[in-house]
Short mmCIF file of C-alpha atoms in Angstrom, two decimals:
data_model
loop_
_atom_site.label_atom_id
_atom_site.label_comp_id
_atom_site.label_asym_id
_atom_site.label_seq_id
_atom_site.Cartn_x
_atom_site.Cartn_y
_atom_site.Cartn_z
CA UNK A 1 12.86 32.37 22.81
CA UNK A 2 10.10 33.85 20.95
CA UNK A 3 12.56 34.19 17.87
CA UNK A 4 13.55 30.60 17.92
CA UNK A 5 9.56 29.42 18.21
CA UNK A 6 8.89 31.39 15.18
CA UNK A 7 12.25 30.60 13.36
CA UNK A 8 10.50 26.87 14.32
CA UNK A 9 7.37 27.28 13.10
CA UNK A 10 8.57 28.75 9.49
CA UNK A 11 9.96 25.28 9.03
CA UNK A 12 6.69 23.80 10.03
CA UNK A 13 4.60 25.64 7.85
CA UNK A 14 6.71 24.73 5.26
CA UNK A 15 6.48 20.69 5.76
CA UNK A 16 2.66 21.67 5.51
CA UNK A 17 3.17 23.61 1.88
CA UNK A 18 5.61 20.40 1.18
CA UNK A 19 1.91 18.54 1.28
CA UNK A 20 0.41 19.93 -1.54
CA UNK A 21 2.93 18.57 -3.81
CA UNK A 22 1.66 14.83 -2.73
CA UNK A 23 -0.20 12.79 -5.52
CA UNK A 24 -3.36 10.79 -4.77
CA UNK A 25 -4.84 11.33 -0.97
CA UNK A 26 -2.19 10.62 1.65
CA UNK A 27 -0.27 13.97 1.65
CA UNK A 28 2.70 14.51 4.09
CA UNK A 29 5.65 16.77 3.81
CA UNK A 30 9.34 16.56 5.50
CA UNK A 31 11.36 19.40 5.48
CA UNK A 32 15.28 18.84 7.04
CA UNK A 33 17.31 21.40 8.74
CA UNK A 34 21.02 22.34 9.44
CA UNK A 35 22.06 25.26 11.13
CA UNK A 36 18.87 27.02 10.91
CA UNK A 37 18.97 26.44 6.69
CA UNK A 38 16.81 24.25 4.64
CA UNK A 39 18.81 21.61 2.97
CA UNK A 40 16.16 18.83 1.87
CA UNK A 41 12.50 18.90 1.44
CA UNK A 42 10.51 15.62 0.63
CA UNK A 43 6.58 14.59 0.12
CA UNK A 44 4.96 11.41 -0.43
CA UNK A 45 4.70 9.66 -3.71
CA UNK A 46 3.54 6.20 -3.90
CA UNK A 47 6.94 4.76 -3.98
CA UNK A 48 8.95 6.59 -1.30
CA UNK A 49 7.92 8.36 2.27
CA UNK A 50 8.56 12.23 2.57
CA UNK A 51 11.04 11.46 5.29
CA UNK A 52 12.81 9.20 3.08
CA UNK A 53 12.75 11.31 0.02
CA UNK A 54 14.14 14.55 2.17
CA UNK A 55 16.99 12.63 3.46
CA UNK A 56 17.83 11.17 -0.10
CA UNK A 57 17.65 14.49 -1.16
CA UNK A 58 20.20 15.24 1.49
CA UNK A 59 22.13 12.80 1.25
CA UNK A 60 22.62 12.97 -2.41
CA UNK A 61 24.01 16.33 -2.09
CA UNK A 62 26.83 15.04 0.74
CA UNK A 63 25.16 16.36 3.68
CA UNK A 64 25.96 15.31 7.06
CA UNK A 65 22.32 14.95 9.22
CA UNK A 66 23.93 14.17 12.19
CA UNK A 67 22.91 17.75 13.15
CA UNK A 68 19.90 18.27 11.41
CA UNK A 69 16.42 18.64 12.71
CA UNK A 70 13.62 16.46 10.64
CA UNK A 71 10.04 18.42 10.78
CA UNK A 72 7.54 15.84 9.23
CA UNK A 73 3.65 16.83 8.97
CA UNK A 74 2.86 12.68 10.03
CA UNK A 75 4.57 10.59 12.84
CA UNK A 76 7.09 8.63 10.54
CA UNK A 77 6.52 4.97 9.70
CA UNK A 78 7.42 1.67 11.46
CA UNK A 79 7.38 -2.02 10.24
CA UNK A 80 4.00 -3.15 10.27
CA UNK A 81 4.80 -6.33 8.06
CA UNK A 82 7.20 -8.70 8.51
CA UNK A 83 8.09 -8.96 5.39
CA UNK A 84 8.89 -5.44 4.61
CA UNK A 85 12.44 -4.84 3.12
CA UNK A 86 12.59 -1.37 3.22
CA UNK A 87 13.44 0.07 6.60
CA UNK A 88 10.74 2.42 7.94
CA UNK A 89 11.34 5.95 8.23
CA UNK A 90 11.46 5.66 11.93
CA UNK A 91 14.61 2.80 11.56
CA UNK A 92 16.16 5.36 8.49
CA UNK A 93 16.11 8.84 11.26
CA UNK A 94 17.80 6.93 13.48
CA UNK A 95 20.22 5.39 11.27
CA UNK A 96 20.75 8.90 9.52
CA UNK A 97 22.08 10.28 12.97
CA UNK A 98 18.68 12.45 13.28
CA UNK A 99 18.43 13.27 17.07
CA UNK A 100 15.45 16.19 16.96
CA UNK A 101 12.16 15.63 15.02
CA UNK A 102 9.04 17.14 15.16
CA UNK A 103 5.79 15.66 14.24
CA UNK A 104 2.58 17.60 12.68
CA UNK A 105 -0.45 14.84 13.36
CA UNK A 106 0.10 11.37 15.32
CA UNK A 107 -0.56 8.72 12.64
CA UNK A 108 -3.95 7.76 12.71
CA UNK A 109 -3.39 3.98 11.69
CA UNK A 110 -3.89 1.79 14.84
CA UNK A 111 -1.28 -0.30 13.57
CA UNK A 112 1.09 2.70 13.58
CA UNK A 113 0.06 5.28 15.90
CA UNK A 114 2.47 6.69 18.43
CA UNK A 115 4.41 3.31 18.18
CA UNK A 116 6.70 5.67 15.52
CA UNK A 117 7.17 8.51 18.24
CA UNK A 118 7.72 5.18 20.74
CA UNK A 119 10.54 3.96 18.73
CA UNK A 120 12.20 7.77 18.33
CA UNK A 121 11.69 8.29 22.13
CA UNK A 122 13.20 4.65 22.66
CA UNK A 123 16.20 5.54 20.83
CA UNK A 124 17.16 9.06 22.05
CA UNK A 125 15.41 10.76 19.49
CA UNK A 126 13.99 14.76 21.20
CA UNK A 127 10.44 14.73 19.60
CA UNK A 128 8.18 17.77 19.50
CA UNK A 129 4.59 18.29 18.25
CA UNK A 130 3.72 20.91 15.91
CA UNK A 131 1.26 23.97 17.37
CA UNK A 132 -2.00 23.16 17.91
CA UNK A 133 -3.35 25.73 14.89
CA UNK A 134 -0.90 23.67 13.10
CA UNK A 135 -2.34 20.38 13.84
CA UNK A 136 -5.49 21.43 12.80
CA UNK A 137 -4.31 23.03 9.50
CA UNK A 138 -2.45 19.40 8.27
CA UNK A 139 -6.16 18.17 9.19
CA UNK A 140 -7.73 20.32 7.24
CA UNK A 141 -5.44 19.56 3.95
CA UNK A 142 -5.20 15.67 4.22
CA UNK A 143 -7.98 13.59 4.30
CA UNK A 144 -5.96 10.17 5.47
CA UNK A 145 -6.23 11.75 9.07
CA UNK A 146 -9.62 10.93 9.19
CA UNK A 147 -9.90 7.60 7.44
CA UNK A 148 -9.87 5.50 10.72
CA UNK A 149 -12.71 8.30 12.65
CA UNK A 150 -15.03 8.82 9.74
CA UNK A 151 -16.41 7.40 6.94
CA UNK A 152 -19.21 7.78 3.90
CA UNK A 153 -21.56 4.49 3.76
CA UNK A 154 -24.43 2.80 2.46
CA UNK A 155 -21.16 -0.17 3.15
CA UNK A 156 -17.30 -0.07 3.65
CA UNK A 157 -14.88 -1.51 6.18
CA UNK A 158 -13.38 0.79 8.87
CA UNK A 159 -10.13 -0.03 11.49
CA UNK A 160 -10.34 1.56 14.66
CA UNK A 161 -7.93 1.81 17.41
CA UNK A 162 -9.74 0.69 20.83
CA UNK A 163 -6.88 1.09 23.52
CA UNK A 164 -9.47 4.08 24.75
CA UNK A 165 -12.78 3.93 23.81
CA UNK A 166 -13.33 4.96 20.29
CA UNK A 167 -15.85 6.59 18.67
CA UNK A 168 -16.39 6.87 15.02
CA UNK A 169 -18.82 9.22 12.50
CA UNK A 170 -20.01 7.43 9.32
CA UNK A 171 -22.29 9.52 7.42
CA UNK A 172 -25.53 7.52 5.84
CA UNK A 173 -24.32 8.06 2.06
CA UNK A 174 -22.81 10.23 -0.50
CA UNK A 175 -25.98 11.66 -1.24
CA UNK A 176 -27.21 11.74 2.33
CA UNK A 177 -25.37 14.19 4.97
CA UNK A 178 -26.58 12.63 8.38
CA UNK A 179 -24.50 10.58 10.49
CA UNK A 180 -24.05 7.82 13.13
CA UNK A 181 -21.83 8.16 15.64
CA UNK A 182 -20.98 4.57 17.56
CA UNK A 183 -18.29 3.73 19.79
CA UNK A 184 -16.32 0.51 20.26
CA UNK A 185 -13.64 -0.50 23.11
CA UNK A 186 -11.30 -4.05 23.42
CA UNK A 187 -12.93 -6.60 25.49
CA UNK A 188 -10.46 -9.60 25.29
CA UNK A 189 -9.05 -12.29 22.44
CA UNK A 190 -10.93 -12.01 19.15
CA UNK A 191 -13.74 -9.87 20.83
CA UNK A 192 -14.85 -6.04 20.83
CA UNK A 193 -17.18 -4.17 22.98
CA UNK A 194 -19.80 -1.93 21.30
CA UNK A 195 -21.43 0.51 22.52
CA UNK A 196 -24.25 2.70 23.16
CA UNK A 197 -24.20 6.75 22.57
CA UNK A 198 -26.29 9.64 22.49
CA UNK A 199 -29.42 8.23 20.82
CA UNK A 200 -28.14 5.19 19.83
CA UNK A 201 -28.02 1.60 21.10
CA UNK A 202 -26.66 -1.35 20.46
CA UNK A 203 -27.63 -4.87 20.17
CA UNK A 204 -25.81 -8.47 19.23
CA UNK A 205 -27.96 -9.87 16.51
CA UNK A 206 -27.20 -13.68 17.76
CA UNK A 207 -25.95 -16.48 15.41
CA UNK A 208 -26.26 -14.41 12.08
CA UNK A 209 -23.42 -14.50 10.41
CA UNK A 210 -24.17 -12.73 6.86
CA UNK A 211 -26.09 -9.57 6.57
CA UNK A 212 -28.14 -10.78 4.31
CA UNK A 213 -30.01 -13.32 7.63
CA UNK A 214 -30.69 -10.13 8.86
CA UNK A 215 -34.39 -9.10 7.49
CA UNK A 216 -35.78 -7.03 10.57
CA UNK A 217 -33.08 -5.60 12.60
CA UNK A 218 -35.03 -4.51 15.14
CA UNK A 219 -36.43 -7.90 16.42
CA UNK A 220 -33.40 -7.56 18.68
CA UNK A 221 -32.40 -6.77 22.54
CA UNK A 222 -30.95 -3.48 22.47
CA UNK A 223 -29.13 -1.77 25.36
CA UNK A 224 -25.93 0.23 26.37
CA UNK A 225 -23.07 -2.60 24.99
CA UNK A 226 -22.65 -5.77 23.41
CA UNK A 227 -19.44 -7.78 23.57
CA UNK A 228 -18.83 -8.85 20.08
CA UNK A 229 -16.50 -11.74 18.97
CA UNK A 230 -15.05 -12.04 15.13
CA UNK A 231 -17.52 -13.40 13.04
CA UNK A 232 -20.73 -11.77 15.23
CA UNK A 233 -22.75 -9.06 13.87
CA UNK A 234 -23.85 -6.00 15.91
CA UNK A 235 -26.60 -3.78 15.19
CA UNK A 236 -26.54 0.18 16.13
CA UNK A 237 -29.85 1.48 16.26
CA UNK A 238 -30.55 5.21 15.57
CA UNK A 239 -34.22 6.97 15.40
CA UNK A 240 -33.02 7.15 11.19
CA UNK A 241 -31.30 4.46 10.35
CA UNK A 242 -29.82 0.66 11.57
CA UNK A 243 -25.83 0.04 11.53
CA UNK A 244 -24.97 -3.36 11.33
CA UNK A 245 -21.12 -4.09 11.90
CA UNK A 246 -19.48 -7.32 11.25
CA UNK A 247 -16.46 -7.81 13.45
CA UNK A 248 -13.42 -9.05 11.21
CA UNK A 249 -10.88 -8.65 13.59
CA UNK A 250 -10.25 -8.20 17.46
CA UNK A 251 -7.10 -6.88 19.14
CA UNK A 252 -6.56 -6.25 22.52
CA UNK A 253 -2.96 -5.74 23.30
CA UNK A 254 0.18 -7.39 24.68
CA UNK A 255 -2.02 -8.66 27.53
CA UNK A 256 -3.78 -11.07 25.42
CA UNK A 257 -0.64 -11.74 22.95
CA UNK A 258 -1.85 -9.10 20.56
CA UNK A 259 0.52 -6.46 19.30
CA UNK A 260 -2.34 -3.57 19.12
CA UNK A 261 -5.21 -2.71 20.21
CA UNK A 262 -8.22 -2.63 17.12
CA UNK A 263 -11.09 -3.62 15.77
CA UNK A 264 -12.08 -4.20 12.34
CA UNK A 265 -15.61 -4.12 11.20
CA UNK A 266 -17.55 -4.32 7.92
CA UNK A 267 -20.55 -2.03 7.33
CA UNK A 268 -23.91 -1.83 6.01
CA UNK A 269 -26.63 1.15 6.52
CA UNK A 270 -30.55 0.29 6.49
CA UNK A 271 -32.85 3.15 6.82
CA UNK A 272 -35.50 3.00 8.81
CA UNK A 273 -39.19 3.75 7.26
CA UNK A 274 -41.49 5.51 9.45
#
């Protein structure tokens, strides 16, 4: 048993060494297995998936992967447009015959994650998470695994996913290491909850709709939430600095006709003097 974990996590580790060959800042690797053999490895490239790119690979040299075992360093794709013409990776390991993957990180997209493993599991597919030390060593290489926890202000726009309460880090600036942490949740159609955390509360700053109306944030009501709709503005206040968040979109699951659960917020930092 302990053989077969180890033979396992040689293939793993390999997927991970797979990332470093990936241009620009997503990195994921795909390495594919027969009979206990490499016979494709894949990364991501702007135009192609590593999954997809592994089994090409495969494929191109008249391999059957109807017994093959996929080990991917990110939960593989699904369609998240409509309009999309190229099957996902998720659709193309199924097709392929594929019937054991395992997965480094769960995508951190809320418009993707675990609705990838979902669609494997849904069609038969044995799934299997790489080692915790593992985990942490993908998260440690590629930065795209934080993109929907942290962030680097003055201003951006973040997406969270809000099926559990979320909290996300967004550090003040470039030039300036300290951090917010604030927390959101779903509250219903087109709305958000915010809320307070250790040392800093919220407040709805009513009927602005711009930033710019906003010249004294703390004229306020602050206190542990605020329910938020699209359009509203929130303010987080923290003994440095104001966050003001601009709700651009609300989603709060099949309950309410919505496919996810998320909210997406623009940004702006104000510190505080005195």
């Amino acid at each position: 048993m302990l053989a077969d974990l180890q033979q396992h996590r040689a293939f793993m580790e390999r997927a991970i060494h797979e990332m470093s060959n990936c241009p620009g800042g997503t990195k994921v690797g795909a390495v594919l297995v027969v009979d206990n053999k490499v016979v494709a490895t894949g990364f991501k490239t702007s135009g192609c998936h590593a999954e997809r790119a592994a089994i090409n690979q495969a494929k191109a040299n008249g391999i059957d992967l109807r017994q093959a075992v996929l080990y991917t360093t990110l939960e593989p794709c699904v369609q998240v447009k409509k309009t999309q013409k190229i099957a996902c990776c998720s659709s193309l390991i199924v097709a392929e015959g594929i019937r054991r993957v395992f997965i480094g990180y769960t995508d951190p997209n809320p418009r993707v994650l675990r609705q990838g493993w979902r669609s494997l599991r849904d069609d038969g597919v044995e799934l299997l998470y790489f080692p915790k030390d593992l985990r942490s060593a993908i998260e440690a290489i590629d930065p795209f695994v934080h993109v929907f926890s942290q962030s680097i202000g003055p201003t951006g726009t973040m997406v969270v996913d809000v099926l559990e309460p979320e909290t996300v880090t967004i550090q003040f600036s470039e030039a300036d290491p300290r951090t917010m942490a604030i927390r959101w949740s779903w509250s219903g159609k087109n709305q958000a909850f915010a809320y307070s955390s250790a040392g800093i509360d919220v407040a709805l700053a009513r009927e602005a709709r711009e930033f710019s109306e906003i010249d004294d944030p703390g004229i306020f009501k602050f206190g542990p939430q605020a329910r938020v709709l699209i359009g509203n503005i929130v303010i987080f206040c923290h003994q440095d600095a104001y966050l003001l968040a601009k709700v651009l979109e609300a989603k709060a699951g099949p309950s309410y006709g919505d496919e996810h659960y998320l909210v997406k917020f623009q940004y702006q930092i104000r510190l505080r003097s005195g």
